[in-house]
Amino acid sequence: MYVGGIFTLYPQHIPDVDCPLECDCPSNYPTAMYCHSRNLQHVPYVPSHIKYVYLQRNQITGIQDGVFDNATNLVWVVLSHNHLNSDKIGRDVFTKLRNLDRLFLDHNELTRVPLNLPNSITDLRLSHNKISNIQLKSLEGMANLTTLHLQANDIEDAGGVFKGLKSLTMLDMRENRLSKVPVLPERLQQLYLEFNNIESVPAGIFTMSPELQFARLAHNKLTDKGLPPHVFNVSMLVELDLSFNKLEKIPVISRNLENLYLQANKIKEFSLSSFCSTVDMTNFSRLRMLRLDANEISAKDIPAEAAYCLRLVASIDV
């Protein structure tokens, strides 16, 4: 179509004889079914050849057992921005979807993680719901799960529910009610825990995840008392965000850390030993970004020797 000097390509909406009337199954995307933003109140019939079903932004409150049984080849199921209620989701709704890769259930009204999810899922999105508790069995056996989105829920304690997720590399639990860091899986690389109520970090918690590169704990209630010595001194960590907490000292970090955010704490002194125990030509911090603004120190509190230890830092924000 030629509109205002711009060619715009639209899927050819040639009706599929096997496509539900309330959806579109374009011929040039033969395995996709588009049912988004249709004011639907239920999941329509899904033909057997469909692999990608888009049901976001509707009024769906429940999913009955058997609704996907004819479409066992589904790879993506997108149910974001509906009104899904945990009590209205059948126990075995997703059981037969053994090829399911991505399941989007974010922005709904779920109070728990659905049971019997296929272990083929790699990307599970449950953010912006009302989940307060995660049962251990709800994620049991999900050996292929790599990314888990749980931000903006009401979770107070996750315990060891993630420990068995052997492929999990990204865990997002921002904007919950956590009072402590959950037990982390071994292969985790990215951890997002901002905007919680975390007051302390257990000793050795990050050594359990030797591949962890990004840890973000901004906007919590961390104090010096809640941080064991060297808890952040882990070699693979590249970025550490501890801003907007209640720290009075700079914690000891690994020499390999590149980005450290400590703004808006109560830090009263600049401790060079937090970055370098000794300084020589080959033994110095890899830090490139250091933010210390909105604390109780100023530029005059930074010793001249910092230039030798922090030789890769372009400037220090104070």
C-alpha angles and dihedrals in degrees: 000000000000111000124170094334093312127106110222122193119210128181111263104253097210105157117249112222089223096047122106113248093239093058140056124237104182116206093228090057098042097172097047129089119193116203101146124136095009099124088246118173096192140029108267127223110290116211117232096246094056117110102168121046122182114198101152125138099026135117098257113149102173146015120216124217111265098028092116098033093104092051103053092152093069112139101174127033114181115191099152121146099024132115099256114171119202092223090057097053114094117239093238101033095122099027098104096045095098094162096050109135105168128030118182114193098149124136097031136110100261117150095189142020110269114253128238097028114175115261089226092077115113099172120042119177118193101148123138097029133113099258111151101166135030115209115220093233094052092077097028115136096009092138095159099050109123104165127036122184114196101147122139099027132115100256114150100174130012096178112183097331093120098045095093095050095106097180099041111127101161128044120177116189101152119149099023131117099257116155094186141024111268122235105276128222118246100248098044114138104170126041124181116187103149121145099026134117098255112154101171144019119222116241113262094009093130095045086066087067104047093174095057110131105163124042119173119186101155121146097029134114100259118158132183089254090058094055117079115215113279094002089139095039094105118138102224096051111115102169129030122180115192097152123140097028134111102261119146096184135045107250121232110265136188118268087236095063111114105183125037122177116193102149120139098027129114098257111160103179140036107233111193090191088069087071105027128019088188131009129213139136094287101024109076140117120276089212114138103167123043123170120188101152120135093034132110097266134082137201092274089063092064110093121229090241088068088083090067096046098039097038095144095053109102093198139347117229110221 
